Every structure is written in C-alpha cells, then in structure tokens.
C-alpha cells in the first residue's frame, strides 16, 4: 500500500494511512464494522488493513449495529481502543443509544472512574443518488451531546491529522467523513506526511483570509465556499473561509475573531436548517463580543428542509450550491 | 423440651441460684441452651464440622452433555463468609428502603433483597480479575465487587463521598472490573460481550459475567450479542436473573418462551436455582470453566425472586399476591437456606449468626450515618469529568453569563 509520502493523495487514502499508522503504533487499537476486513471496506477506506493485521485486529461484523457498537464500547471500557465503523452514519441511528448513553455519558456518570476511548467513524451526510434514508447529516444530532467530541474533516490532511488525534484521544469521538470527498485528490504538505502528524481536535482553520465576510463551514462545503470565494473575489469581495474541522467543541474564538474583522457572517452546511450547526453558530455569536461588530444579521445556508429526493435535478436542488452561497453573501453584504 | 427446661431454670431456680445443680445433672447437649441466655458461647470452634457436602438441585441443561455437579462442598469459613455477604446486602438494601421513604434517597432505587444468593454465589466462583456488568438492580453487585457500603449508600444519597462522587446515583456505580450499573434495559449485554472480547484479545484468561433480567431477555440487542459472542467464541457468561417479573409484567405475559436458558439458541445453557448460593456457585464455576477452555459463551438462567417491587415507587402487590411473596420468604429465603443448612450440620452456632447480624447492622448503621451526614458535592465540580486527559474547558451554564469550568 505504500506510505503517505506521495504529494497528492485522497481523503480516503489518508483515513487509511491514519488507521494503519495508529494500528501499528498501539496494539490496543483495532477496527470493527461491516465489510471492513475481507471486502476491504465498503468505500475501500480500509483496503489492505486486514491483509496486514489479520482477523484479530480488523473484524468483520454481522449487520447488527446496536450489538457491535455495544461490543465496541464494552471493549473500550475494558482497556482496548476500538475504531467502530458505521457503513454510513444513517445506520448509527440503530446504535445511537450505545453511542450516547453507554459511551458519551459514562465518564461523567462515573465521576472519572470509567473512560471510553473509542472512535465512531464513517461517511456522513449526502452522497449521490442514494435517497432519503441514506443521506442524513448527523453533525447537529451528535454535536448536541456533552461527553462526545464530534469531528468533521474536509480535506485529506484534515482526514489524516484529525483521525489520528481521534484515535489517540481518551474520549468517545464521532468522526464524520464524507463519501463524496473520499476520492478527491489534495496536495499534501511535508509535515502531514509524518507518522506523528496530528491536528488538534477543537481548533478551526482559516482556509482563506478575507476582509468582507466570514464564511463558516465544515466538510465538503469548505470546497464549495472556496469556489464561491474565488468567484466573489473577481467582484472585489474578499471572503474569509473558516473550516470548522471540529463541530464539538466548537472553536468559537476563531469565529468571533474573524467576525470582529469582517463584520459579516454566513454559515454553510449540508444538514437541515432547524436546530443545526449554523443555528448554533449564530446563537453563540449573538451571545459573545462579536455581536456588536455585525453590520447585518448572520445568514445560514443549509440543506433544504426536506427528506433527500432521488432524481438528480431534485437532489442537486436540495443541497447548497455555489450559486446559493454567492447569492447569500451578496445579500448579507447588501450588494 | 429444652425451652421448658430453660423457662423452669430461669423462673424457678434462678432465685434459688441452683443452676449449678443442672450443670451436674443435665447432659452437655442441653448446657448451651440453658446457659445460652447468660453465657455468650461456651463451645469452642473445634466442636464444629469444618466442612460438609450438600446435595444441590440439578440444573436443567441446554445443548450440554452434562451440567454442574449435584453436590457442593462448603467449608465453615466459606459458609460464614457467604452468610456475611448476603446478610450485608440484605441489610444494606433494607436501609436504602428506609432512607428512600425518608426522602433522603431520590429518583430511582431498585432493591435486590431476595436475590442475594445470585450476587454472592457468582462472586464466590469468579476471581477479582474477572469482569462483571449488570443492569440497574446493581447495589448487591457493587458490594460484592468491592465497593464499601458507605460509598454505596453515600452515592444513593448523592454525597461527595459516594463511589461516583454523587454524579451517578443508584444505577451508575463503578469499580475496577465492575462496569455498573446500567440504566438502559439490555444495553449492558453487548457491552459485556465487548468486555469479553477485550479479555480474548488480551489473552488474559479472564471472563466477563454479563447479567440481565427476564424483562431484558427479549431485547433484540441481546440476540445480536449472542450471535457475535458465539461466532467469535467470546469468554462471556450471559446470566439471566429471572425474578419472574419485568417491572409489573410477569414472564408469561412478556415472553413467548420463558425458558430463558434456552434463548441463546446455539449457545449452551443452564437453568439454576438462584435461591441457593451453592447452586449458583457451582453453576458459575462450571460456566467459567466452559468459557476459559475456549468453548465460547454460555447462558445461565438463575431462578430467583425479589421481595420489593420493581423500584421504590412500586409497592409490588398489584401484579402479584402478598401470599406469593410471603411463601418465598418463608420457604426459599437464600439467607435462611444457608443458615439452616449450616446449623443442621453443626457447622456454626446460632449465637455466631446473631453476632454476625449485630455486627452487620452496626456497620450498615454507621454507613447510613456517613451517607446522611457527608456533604453534597461542591458546585464547583458540577462540570468536571466530561473528558479524560483534556485541558480544562469552558462549559456553558444556564445563561450566557454563566461560564463554568470543566476539568478532567
């Protein structure tokens, strides 16, 4: 499979590298989930791991999410460091009790006696043409719960650095990948090629500096925002694009610093609008020092408030498009 | 006969101080009974039978050639130890009942009295290095797994000296190799299978005892756990404590099959008399050997009974009769069963049991004192223990100006 020293690599590959390096580094780490072993992973993220590490550490499970998630959490309680893969996070709903009640809350309930060092990972949000039951974004649901860390990487570097941090973290981490990003190639920096390259959980990254408006986004929509920013730049509007990287804990400082500079805020996400990530960001900005710097109300760009349809034209119009982002920025700036 | 003599002695001869006459004329056999009221224990411990073997009820088996032995050996020391453990759990639970009625314990309180032989018997057959997880009727196991009574009661009363510093309450107590205390019915079963997976992974020859009730026995996640445990031969002893009622629903009204020891289907099973601590011990020993030899999981059904209702908010008599409860108390009480066995085999004296009872009462009373006088956890610690090994983080309070701090 090689190592991560190539300079242009995909997010899927980087998730693989992260897992490979952590499996090698710590023998308590293991991966379980549907088709992770002999099938090489439903999305090929774990390809080659089973051949390298064998049955003990790469475990194919039956199609029983509640059961295998509980087993993964129990193993974490007893001293191992499992990576529990959901084929998509839609299926995590079958196991959500184990994620929230058995994993997230236990360290608190036990007043620190019992920790749960586990990573729940898998693709989250919309894919292409998979319709309503397979397209939900769970960032807001998991982001709601104390005791969980919720991470949403955008590019290949994010994927590697954040997944390594998640695996090394002693707490339950929900790691929301994106299927449409798995195959997108990115240039890798020199430092990201190291086996100890980690990105801290809880810190956002300013992907593009700007002065007129702050765009806060996560996952796939970072690409959309950067594309929109390129178009807007031609019209003289300079957007600052913040890649959240972590949904919980939210890096409010980064957002506030930016808003206090640009005076305008637009949030962009794929999930539904009600009680979503954008809603939380707006509320937090209102409650803090950045509010007084806003020259206009904050704007949320979100998925359409409907179950995901199948037909391409309908699906395309159910999610934020670059034109929607451009439109929203201009409206917010009143231009 | 001996009671009459005693009455005669105290009523007639006491004033005459002629009891010395009885010492000369009455056989040593009566000596203790007559003098028991004024002399503590005159027999030396060398008089007792140090060990005896008892016939125990045969277990029903499922997919097994043979079951646990039908005879169990009990030493005097073991007997007294099991008695102590069961009586301690009994008195602790009754104290919790009292404190709950005084509103010093709040919320949920699911009491274990009647089921003591299960916790005591299981612990007698496993090692401290083995693992155990159960549901919410957990105080007995919290004790047998090593937590002090005062830490259990103080957790129930929500004080900082509680085993979980008052953060968990009745259903969320933990100790090394004891994973609670779990509030969601059935969720602990896959967790237990996962703990067993960790044992197998680490190659440490340990087993995990995973308990659930007759109510949880119908949960889908149990069958998911059974499937994976059997597939991967996990060293997991699944134990159903069948106390005949899931809350207010009798087993006949909840389960199409009440043969809980067979519900593991492809997993071998045992049905055990859960009121007899020796039966429980022998069966658990058998099950642990099965798991440790790499044969995979095993299911045990312990037939037991709870005297209290489902929880403190359930009087426990709307779905069962007082007569039924009374019948179990008089005919099958686990503590009485053990005590009668030991007495009728001359393994201990009545006075010894009395002394143990007095000591336990005192211990429980002191623990209750502690639990009612220990301060509540300080508000500064409200947000602690969200994350492990993390730098301190800010936690939002009830309004934007309330910024609280959480440390690991």
XYZ file of C-alpha atoms in Angstrom:
743
model
C 0.000 0.000 0.000
C 2.979 2.278 0.430
C 3.268 5.193 2.760
C 1.810 8.649 2.793
C 4.829 10.309 1.253
C 3.179 10.995 -2.107
C 2.302 14.617 -2.554
C -1.206 14.354 -3.984
C -3.489 11.989 -2.147
C -7.187 11.451 -1.490
C -9.089 11.730 1.758
C -9.949 8.064 1.734
C -6.318 7.189 1.433
C -5.454 9.455 4.264
C -8.043 7.880 6.534
C -6.449 4.592 5.659
C -2.987 5.884 6.473
C -4.164 7.314 9.753
C -5.619 3.970 10.792
C -2.626 2.000 9.545
C -0.175 4.161 11.457
C -2.206 4.061 14.657
C -2.750 0.283 14.410
C 0.997 -0.098 14.127
C 1.743 2.307 16.931
C -0.629 0.916 19.556
C -1.638 -2.728 19.706
C -4.800 -1.897 21.647
C -6.219 -0.194 18.551
C -8.471 -2.337 16.377
C -11.128 -1.761 13.709
C -14.560 -3.339 13.584
C -17.539 -2.833 11.341
C -19.376 -4.234 8.362
C -17.143 -5.274 5.441
C -14.043 -3.628 6.877
C -11.883 -6.714 6.545
C -12.288 -9.078 3.611
C -14.319 -6.688 1.474
C -11.564 -4.084 2.002
C -14.140 -1.621 3.279
C -17.455 -0.602 1.756
C -15.760 2.513 0.413
C -12.317 0.902 0.303
C -11.052 3.070 3.117
C -9.700 0.052 4.985
C -8.287 -1.724 1.942
C -5.195 -3.684 2.814
C -5.563 -3.419 6.576
C -6.916 -6.935 7.029
C -4.117 -8.443 4.946
C -1.608 -6.628 7.098
C -3.113 -7.043 10.570
C -5.347 -10.089 10.337
C -8.579 -11.227 11.951
C -7.733 -10.213 15.468
C -7.425 -6.511 14.714
C -9.639 -5.984 11.679
C -13.031 -7.522 12.454
C -15.934 -8.033 10.063
C -19.214 -7.823 11.944
C -22.669 -9.119 11.102
C -25.225 -6.475 10.154
C -26.120 -5.709 13.743
C -25.243 -2.115 14.583
C -26.685 -1.982 18.058
C -24.872 -5.176 19.002
C -21.477 -4.422 17.531
C -21.479 -0.825 18.675
C -22.194 -2.023 22.210
C -19.416 -4.573 21.866
C -17.022 -1.860 20.693
C -17.957 0.381 23.634
C -17.531 -2.520 26.074
C -14.113 -3.290 24.624
C -13.134 0.365 25.097
C -14.286 0.223 28.721
C -12.106 -2.825 29.285
C -8.895 -1.246 28.009
C -8.842 -1.528 24.220
C -9.047 1.372 21.744
C -11.621 0.404 19.136
C -12.435 2.154 15.896
C -16.098 1.391 15.252
C -17.050 1.944 11.641
C -20.601 2.692 10.536
C -21.048 1.977 6.876
C -22.826 5.283 6.872
C -23.882 7.345 9.859
C -27.510 6.752 8.887
C -27.072 3.267 10.334
C -25.688 4.687 13.548
C -29.246 5.575 14.492
C -29.781 1.914 15.250
C -26.943 2.114 17.724
C -27.340 5.668 18.943
C -28.184 4.567 22.487
C -24.815 2.884 22.801
C -23.032 5.981 21.434
C -24.791 8.425 23.733
C -25.793 6.519 26.856
C -23.027 3.960 27.061
C -20.130 5.926 25.578
C -20.641 9.683 25.846
C -22.103 9.901 29.334
C -20.086 7.291 31.189
C -17.013 9.295 32.173
C -19.266 11.889 33.781
C -21.654 9.419 35.436
C -18.746 7.552 36.959
C -17.032 10.788 38.075
C -13.938 9.814 36.148
C -13.728 6.136 37.143
C -14.624 4.739 33.734
C -13.379 6.188 30.469
C -14.374 5.147 26.941
C -11.575 5.714 24.398
C -13.445 4.942 21.182
C -13.784 6.401 17.695
C -17.019 6.052 15.755
C -16.287 6.801 12.121
C -17.911 6.567 8.728
C -19.406 8.637 5.929
C -21.939 11.266 6.963
C -24.378 13.431 5.039
C -25.475 13.346 1.437
C -23.931 11.121 -1.159
C -25.172 10.940 -4.777
C -28.499 9.391 -5.674
C -28.862 7.325 -2.513
C -32.145 8.989 -1.482
C -33.648 9.912 1.843
C -32.726 7.077 4.199
C -29.063 7.190 3.248
C -28.410 10.923 3.097
C -28.873 12.454 6.523
C -26.262 14.674 8.161
C -25.750 13.840 11.849
C -23.441 16.700 12.818
C -26.163 18.535 14.751
C -27.526 15.427 16.492
C -24.157 14.261 17.828
C -22.964 17.847 18.299
C -25.787 18.306 20.783
C -24.404 15.871 23.352
C -21.940 16.601 26.151
C -19.311 13.928 26.595
C -18.781 13.459 22.850
C -16.258 15.057 20.581
C -17.542 15.489 17.044
C -15.076 15.969 14.232
C -15.772 16.786 10.591
C -12.687 16.762 8.354
C -12.659 18.442 4.978
C -9.549 17.530 3.005
C -7.006 14.732 3.042
C -4.783 16.436 5.584
C -7.727 17.010 7.905
C -8.686 13.387 7.488
C -5.279 12.081 8.500
C -4.426 14.525 11.256
C -7.830 14.563 12.868
C -8.362 10.809 12.686
C -5.012 10.210 14.346
C -5.941 12.667 17.084
C -9.300 10.987 17.455
C -7.737 7.551 17.848
C -5.238 8.875 20.388
C -7.954 10.698 22.312
C -9.100 9.012 25.528
C -12.706 10.042 24.899
C -15.518 9.000 22.561
C -15.086 10.768 19.221
C -17.628 10.804 16.403
C -15.656 11.188 13.174
C -17.875 12.343 10.315
C -16.287 11.565 6.969
C -17.864 12.374 3.617
C -18.270 9.855 0.863
C -18.090 12.422 -1.920
C -14.766 13.657 -0.561
C -13.155 10.232 -0.365
C -11.981 10.324 -3.951
C -10.947 13.981 -4.170
C -7.181 14.458 -4.507
C -5.368 17.050 -2.411
C -1.803 18.186 -2.202
C -0.151 17.093 0.984
C 2.208 19.263 2.955
C 5.611 17.988 4.043
C 4.689 17.790 7.699
C 1.458 15.910 7.036
C 3.489 13.013 5.791
C 4.946 12.259 9.193
C 3.697 9.314 11.247
C 3.148 11.659 14.141
C 1.218 14.294 12.244
C -1.867 15.170 14.241
C -4.299 18.057 14.090
C -5.763 19.153 17.420
C -9.427 18.497 17.947
C -11.375 21.643 18.788
C -9.452 24.083 16.606
C -10.833 25.529 13.385
C -8.651 26.595 10.463
C -8.841 29.701 8.372
C -8.503 28.256 4.882
C -8.683 31.595 3.147
C -8.069 35.048 4.536
C -10.579 37.753 3.751
C -11.909 41.083 4.933
C -15.524 41.467 3.855
C -17.358 38.419 5.132
C -16.717 35.377 7.330
C -17.869 32.069 5.922
C -18.042 29.290 8.499
C -18.456 25.783 7.183
C -17.386 22.162 7.552
C -16.721 19.057 5.491
C -17.496 19.104 1.791
C -18.852 22.655 1.858
C -15.414 24.061 2.547
C -14.737 23.301 -1.127
C -17.979 25.000 -2.129
C -17.110 28.074 -0.046
C -13.620 28.312 -1.509
C -15.058 28.067 -5.008
C -17.645 30.722 -4.199
C -14.905 32.885 -2.696
C -12.897 32.641 -5.924
C -15.882 33.851 -7.916
C -16.656 36.648 -5.455
C -13.030 37.768 -5.437
C -13.411 38.707 -9.090
C -16.099 41.142 -7.988
C -13.918 42.566 -5.290
C -15.500 40.714 -2.382
C -12.861 39.025 -0.223
C -14.250 36.137 1.812
C -12.633 34.650 4.874
C -13.355 30.922 4.855
C -13.216 29.067 8.150
C -13.039 25.282 8.085
C -14.510 24.260 11.439
C -12.753 20.863 11.487
C -14.466 20.161 14.831
C -18.204 20.508 15.472
C -17.948 19.837 19.187
C -16.212 21.550 20.917
C -16.837 24.470 18.579
C -13.934 26.890 18.081
C -15.976 29.975 18.875
C -12.873 32.131 19.393
C -11.786 31.634 15.798
C -15.243 32.577 14.520
C -15.526 35.625 16.771
C -12.076 36.918 15.852
C -12.983 36.679 12.199
C -16.421 38.286 12.541
C -14.942 41.146 14.501
C -12.721 41.741 11.486
C -15.216 41.272 8.648
C -18.482 42.346 10.343
C -20.477 39.789 8.360
C -21.259 36.121 8.924
C -22.523 33.407 6.614
C -22.661 29.775 7.758
C -22.756 26.968 5.207
C -23.682 23.327 5.870
C -25.300 20.366 4.176
C -27.567 19.465 7.104
C -31.122 20.625 7.690
C -31.647 24.161 8.981
C -33.660 23.599 12.130
C -31.572 23.215 15.266
C -28.489 22.779 13.076
C -24.803 23.656 13.174
C -25.422 27.082 11.611
C -28.130 27.828 14.146
C -25.709 27.106 16.974
C -23.004 29.304 15.450
C -25.431 32.215 15.107
C -26.587 31.839 18.691
C -23.029 31.733 20.010
C -22.015 34.821 18.026
C -25.040 36.663 19.395
C -24.068 35.816 22.934
C -20.471 36.958 22.621
C -18.409 40.068 21.856
C -18.658 39.627 18.069
C -22.361 40.560 18.001
C -21.623 44.243 18.291
C -19.387 44.006 15.244
C -22.067 42.607 12.955
C -23.282 45.038 10.338
C -26.074 42.691 9.287
C -27.857 39.665 10.721
C -25.983 36.414 10.199
C -27.131 34.189 7.341
C -27.395 30.405 7.302
C -27.013 28.443 4.082
C -28.257 24.907 4.637
C -29.737 21.846 3.016
C -33.389 22.182 2.062
C -35.738 21.212 4.888
C -36.980 18.003 3.237
C -36.015 14.337 3.136
C -33.487 13.870 0.340
C -35.125 13.120 -3.032
C -33.680 10.758 -5.629
C -33.968 12.393 -9.080
C -30.766 14.256 -9.919
C -32.377 17.598 -10.535
C -34.232 17.352 -7.240
C -31.197 16.169 -5.314
C -28.991 18.913 -6.743
C -31.529 21.475 -5.608
C -31.808 20.013 -2.112
C -28.269 20.961 -1.134
C -26.368 24.283 -1.087
C -24.893 25.083 -4.468
C -22.118 27.538 -5.111
C -24.622 29.968 -6.572
C -26.632 29.806 -3.327
C -23.553 30.715 -1.347
C -22.664 33.589 -3.658
C -26.246 34.862 -3.515
C -26.311 34.673 0.291
C -23.006 36.506 0.668
C -24.184 39.324 -1.553
C -27.484 39.568 0.299
C -25.684 39.685 3.605
C -23.387 42.401 2.322
C -26.363 44.139 0.760
C -24.706 44.348 -2.653
C -38.389 -29.684 75.782
C -35.265 -27.625 76.128
C -37.320 -24.436 76.105
C -39.340 -25.682 79.039
C -36.246 -26.553 80.976
C -34.853 -23.124 80.296
C -38.015 -21.461 81.442
C -38.047 -23.631 84.549
C -34.443 -22.811 85.268
C -34.834 -19.086 84.947
C -38.181 -18.855 86.649
C -37.746 -21.282 89.500
C -34.128 -21.939 90.075
C -32.675 -18.528 89.244
C -33.705 -17.010 92.529
C -32.508 -20.120 94.271
C -29.264 -19.981 92.335
C -29.314 -23.701 91.836
C -28.217 -23.678 88.201
C -25.055 -25.370 89.342
C -27.206 -28.429 90.028
C -28.150 -28.503 86.363
C -24.541 -28.386 85.323
C -24.030 -31.619 87.180
C -27.157 -33.395 86.099
C -28.007 -32.234 82.608
C -26.160 -33.562 79.607
C -23.693 -31.263 77.944
C -26.064 -31.230 74.967
C -28.520 -29.017 76.853
C -25.853 -26.952 78.500
C -25.661 -24.297 75.842
C -29.394 -23.914 75.509
C -29.952 -23.472 79.232
C -26.997 -21.283 79.825
C -27.247 -19.508 76.444
C -29.182 -16.700 77.987
C -26.435 -15.777 80.347
C -23.240 -17.125 78.805
C -22.212 -15.967 75.340
C -20.727 -19.017 73.604
C -19.313 -21.764 75.641
C -18.472 -24.150 72.833
C -15.111 -23.853 71.187
C -14.850 -23.678 67.431
C -13.203 -27.059 67.422
C -16.625 -28.528 68.055
C -17.943 -27.530 64.651
C -17.925 -29.512 61.473
C -15.265 -27.844 59.354
C -16.685 -28.943 56.035
C -19.749 -30.663 54.664
C -21.031 -31.770 51.310
C -24.573 -30.962 50.323
C -26.902 -32.258 47.675
C -27.935 -29.409 45.436
C -30.654 -29.157 42.862
C -29.701 -30.486 39.468
C -29.549 -27.846 36.730
C -31.601 -28.144 33.569
C -29.229 -28.107 30.627
C -29.471 -26.969 27.038
C -27.007 -28.196 24.430
C -24.765 -29.654 27.091
C -23.860 -33.280 27.708
C -23.743 -32.704 31.424
C -24.239 -29.896 33.841
C -22.629 -28.703 37.050
C -22.138 -31.229 39.893
C -25.152 -32.124 42.060
C -23.106 -31.986 45.208
C -21.389 -28.958 46.667
C -18.775 -28.796 49.366
C -18.961 -25.987 51.852
C -16.380 -25.187 54.475
C -17.344 -23.462 57.684
C -15.356 -20.397 56.718
C -16.964 -20.219 53.289
C -20.404 -20.599 54.810
C -19.867 -17.795 57.250
C -18.415 -15.638 54.512
C -21.368 -16.199 52.167
C -23.726 -15.571 55.058
C -21.961 -12.334 55.875
C -22.066 -11.150 52.283
C -25.742 -11.976 51.792
C -26.793 -10.540 55.107
C -24.822 -7.365 54.414
C -26.530 -6.904 51.061
C -29.884 -7.618 52.691
C -29.420 -5.086 55.451
C -27.941 -2.519 53.089
C -30.941 -2.761 50.787
C -33.379 -2.514 53.672
C -31.515 0.533 54.901
C -31.818 2.044 51.424
C -35.564 1.361 51.594
C -35.726 3.249 54.853
C -33.678 6.185 53.565
C -35.801 6.363 50.430
C -39.002 6.556 52.464
C -37.404 9.370 54.454
C -36.773 11.076 51.101
C -33.038 11.108 51.705
C -32.593 8.944 48.614
C -34.356 10.245 45.468
C -35.129 9.130 41.969
C -34.684 5.505 41.097
C -33.906 2.849 43.663
C -34.202 -0.791 42.566
C -33.661 -3.119 45.509
C -32.086 -6.516 45.453
C -33.376 -8.194 48.621
C -34.333 -11.774 47.895
C -31.734 -12.178 45.172
C -28.636 -12.152 47.370
C -27.627 -15.725 46.573
C -27.053 -14.719 42.952
C -24.513 -11.993 43.686
C -22.820 -13.959 46.456
C -22.720 -17.232 44.528
C -21.341 -15.656 41.361
C -18.608 -13.791 43.185
C -17.635 -16.970 45.013
C -16.941 -18.665 41.679
C -15.026 -15.947 39.838
C -11.793 -14.077 40.512
C -11.474 -10.380 41.306
C -9.609 -10.129 37.987
C -12.678 -11.352 36.112
C -15.207 -8.811 34.942
C -18.863 -8.198 35.727
C -21.544 -5.951 34.334
C -25.202 -5.757 35.235
C -28.318 -3.622 34.829
C -29.880 -1.224 37.318
C -30.619 -3.592 40.223
C -26.973 -3.264 40.972
C -26.296 -2.447 44.630
C -25.617 -6.066 45.563
C -23.029 -6.487 42.828
C -21.454 -3.129 43.609
C -20.796 -4.531 47.077
C -19.588 -7.970 46.005
C -17.253 -6.363 43.507
C -15.550 -4.475 46.270
C -17.182 -1.128 46.930
C -17.652 -0.239 50.633
C -21.200 0.017 51.966
C -20.740 3.621 52.962
C -19.658 4.566 49.443
C -22.720 2.828 48.038
C -25.137 4.489 50.452
C -23.439 7.865 50.020
C -23.845 7.542 46.269
C -27.535 6.815 46.793
C -27.875 9.893 48.971
C -25.961 11.951 46.411
C -22.967 12.949 48.511
C -19.389 13.642 47.548
C -18.222 10.542 49.389
C -20.270 8.351 47.073
C -18.388 5.953 44.836
C -19.181 8.176 41.842
C -18.925 11.385 43.870
C -22.691 11.763 43.729
C -22.648 12.181 39.941
C -24.129 8.785 39.096
C -26.673 7.686 41.659
C -28.223 4.253 42.117
C -27.754 2.994 38.596
C -24.266 4.253 37.843
C -21.737 2.894 40.301
C -18.404 1.530 39.109
C -15.327 -0.250 40.441
C -12.270 -1.964 38.920
C -13.584 -4.786 36.715
C -17.166 -3.775 37.540
C -18.854 -1.810 34.801
C -22.007 -0.744 36.591
C -24.932 -0.219 36.980
C -26.578 0.481 33.569
C -29.882 2.261 33.130
C -30.950 1.280 29.620
C -32.557 -2.155 29.650
C -30.442 -4.617 27.708
C -27.687 -2.179 26.682
C -25.297 -3.783 29.156
C -25.386 -7.093 27.303
C -23.467 -6.066 24.182
C -21.171 -4.088 26.485
C -20.462 -7.288 28.401
C -19.747 -9.171 25.195
C -17.316 -6.363 24.319
C -15.556 -6.702 27.641
C -15.248 -10.417 26.916
C -13.791 -9.550 23.523
C -11.169 -7.448 25.283
C -10.333 -10.424 27.525
C -9.907 -12.659 24.492
C -7.923 -10.001 22.627
C -5.561 -9.533 25.547
C -5.250 -13.268 26.124
C -5.577 -12.887 29.884
C -7.810 -15.924 30.581
C -10.387 -13.695 32.221
C -14.130 -13.973 31.704
C -16.920 -11.436 31.742
C -20.144 -12.121 33.640
C -22.924 -10.224 31.865
C -26.205 -10.029 33.758
C -29.696 -9.115 32.603
C -33.247 -9.716 33.761
C -36.235 -11.612 32.435
C -37.531 -8.304 31.082
C -34.364 -7.553 29.135
C -34.261 -11.123 27.837
C -36.487 -10.169 24.912
C -34.337 -7.252 23.754
C -33.040 -7.572 20.199
C -29.566 -6.398 21.116
C -29.170 -9.450 23.324
C -29.559 -11.718 20.345
C -27.133 -9.585 18.386
C -24.653 -10.020 21.231
C -25.330 -13.776 21.463
C -24.655 -14.135 17.753
C -21.310 -12.361 17.835
C -20.241 -13.951 21.105
C -20.886 -17.421 19.689
C -19.341 -16.590 16.306
C -16.138 -15.300 17.889
C -16.194 -17.646 20.922
C -16.073 -14.792 23.379
C -15.479 -15.760 27.044
C -18.797 -14.315 28.151
C -21.143 -15.805 30.764
C -24.567 -14.400 29.978
C -26.707 -14.640 33.109
C -30.443 -14.027 33.197
C -31.681 -13.236 36.715
C -35.237 -14.419 36.274
C -37.168 -12.917 39.172
C -40.445 -13.657 37.379
C -41.451 -10.060 36.751
C -40.186 -7.414 34.400
C -41.459 -4.406 36.315
C -45.157 -5.340 36.580
C -45.272 -7.828 33.733
C -44.970 -11.469 34.619
C -42.751 -13.659 32.466
C -45.765 -15.436 30.967
C -47.150 -12.141 29.732
C -43.864 -10.927 28.248
C -42.139 -13.904 26.684
C -43.298 -16.375 24.092
C -40.694 -18.706 25.615
C -39.882 -18.462 29.317
C -37.055 -20.972 29.055
C -34.527 -18.184 29.290
C -31.635 -20.621 29.493
C -32.551 -21.837 26.005
C -32.948 -18.433 24.463
C -29.294 -18.358 23.429
C -30.358 -20.979 20.893
C -26.984 -22.184 19.609
C -25.343 -21.203 22.918
C -25.384 -23.868 25.659
C -27.469 -23.030 28.691
C -28.117 -23.889 32.327
C -31.152 -23.279 34.484
C -30.117 -22.838 38.094
C -31.831 -22.495 41.459
C -30.935 -18.890 42.165
C -32.059 -19.017 45.808
C -29.325 -21.480 46.735
C -25.919 -19.842 46.932
C -24.213 -23.197 46.462
C -26.154 -23.941 43.276
C -25.235 -20.539 41.932
C -21.616 -21.019 42.846
C -21.310 -24.453 41.273
C -23.075 -23.367 38.102
C -20.955 -20.242 37.757
C -17.810 -22.284 38.292
C -18.970 -24.671 35.561
C -19.729 -21.755 33.252
C -16.413 -20.033 33.902
C -14.525 -23.256 33.167
C -16.502 -23.579 29.939
C -15.522 -20.085 28.840
C -11.917 -20.283 29.934
C -11.433 -23.505 27.990
C -12.165 -21.592 24.794
C -15.553 -23.151 24.134
C -17.205 -19.764 23.769
C -20.103 -18.183 25.626
C -22.668 -19.832 27.838
C -26.097 -18.745 29.114
C -27.245 -19.239 32.699
C -30.739 -18.617 33.990
C -30.919 -18.017 37.725
C -34.406 -18.573 39.077
C -34.730 -16.033 41.832
C -37.177 -13.593 43.423
C -37.267 -10.012 44.569
C -39.188 -9.136 47.725
C -39.514 -5.464 46.883
C -41.405 -4.132 43.924
C -39.591 -3.208 40.744
C -38.398 0.023 42.341
C -39.253 2.075 45.380
C -42.190 3.620 43.567
C -43.747 0.193 43.077
C -45.427 -1.441 46.086
C -45.083 -4.694 44.207
C -48.506 -6.102 45.005
C -50.697 -5.002 42.137
C -49.377 -7.698 39.809
C -48.550 -10.392 42.380
C -50.055 -11.529 45.667
C -48.731 -10.915 49.136
C -49.163 -14.627 49.686
C -46.714 -15.376 46.915
C -44.123 -13.029 48.390
C -44.648 -14.488 51.847
C -44.352 -18.020 50.559
C -40.963 -17.316 49.018
C -39.785 -15.590 52.177
C -40.726 -18.498 54.366
C -39.715 -21.372 52.125
C -36.904 -20.158 49.908
C -35.128 -17.232 51.509
C -31.493 -17.552 50.430
C -30.036 -16.405 53.731
C -32.242 -18.712 55.796
C -31.467 -21.616 53.486
C -27.762 -21.242 54.066
C -28.112 -20.654 57.782
C -30.383 -23.678 58.303
C -28.009 -25.876 56.328
C -25.076 -24.820 58.460
C -26.952 -25.176 61.739
C -28.394 -28.565 60.985
C -24.950 -29.804 60.019
C -23.348 -28.390 63.104
C -21.182 -26.025 61.167
C -21.855 -22.961 63.289
C -23.823 -21.823 66.318
C -26.935 -19.714 66.447
C -25.049 -17.194 68.526
C -22.396 -16.817 65.859
C -25.001 -15.843 63.331
C -26.510 -13.465 65.837
C -23.133 -11.845 66.395
C -22.611 -11.507 62.670
C -26.064 -9.954 62.334
C -25.331 -7.458 65.083
C -22.001 -6.518 63.570
C -23.570 -6.042 60.146
C -26.383 -3.945 61.499
C -23.827 -1.737 63.183
C -21.761 -1.460 60.024
C -24.776 -0.560 57.914
C -25.983 1.919 60.501
C -22.585 3.625 60.523
C -22.555 3.682 56.749
C -26.007 5.274 56.759
C -24.785 7.843 59.258
C -21.957 8.677 56.905
C -24.284 8.777 53.924
C -26.638 11.218 55.608
C -24.008 13.490 57.094
C -21.454 13.670 54.272
C -21.739 16.956 52.343
C -23.179 17.156 48.860
C -20.690 17.537 46.028
C -19.425 21.130 45.671
C -20.974 23.156 42.870
C -17.514 23.989 41.532
C -17.291 20.359 40.436
C -20.578 20.376 38.525
C -18.966 20.256 35.110
C -15.947 18.082 35.858
C -15.349 14.703 34.235
C -16.744 15.494 30.813
C -13.499 14.409 29.139
C -10.495 12.439 30.270
C -6.960 13.792 29.963
C -8.060 17.050 28.440
C -7.051 20.584 29.359
C -9.756 22.452 31.286
C -12.623 23.551 29.108
C -15.375 26.087 29.392
C -18.894 24.804 29.741
C -21.933 26.859 29.021
C -24.164 27.356 32.020
C -27.871 28.072 32.059
C -27.375 31.525 30.513
C -24.623 33.210 28.502
C -23.066 34.900 31.534
C -22.667 31.640 33.388
C -19.397 30.260 32.126
C -18.486 27.177 34.103
C -15.260 25.251 34.121
C -14.718 21.569 33.493
C -11.530 19.784 34.475
C -10.723 16.195 33.743
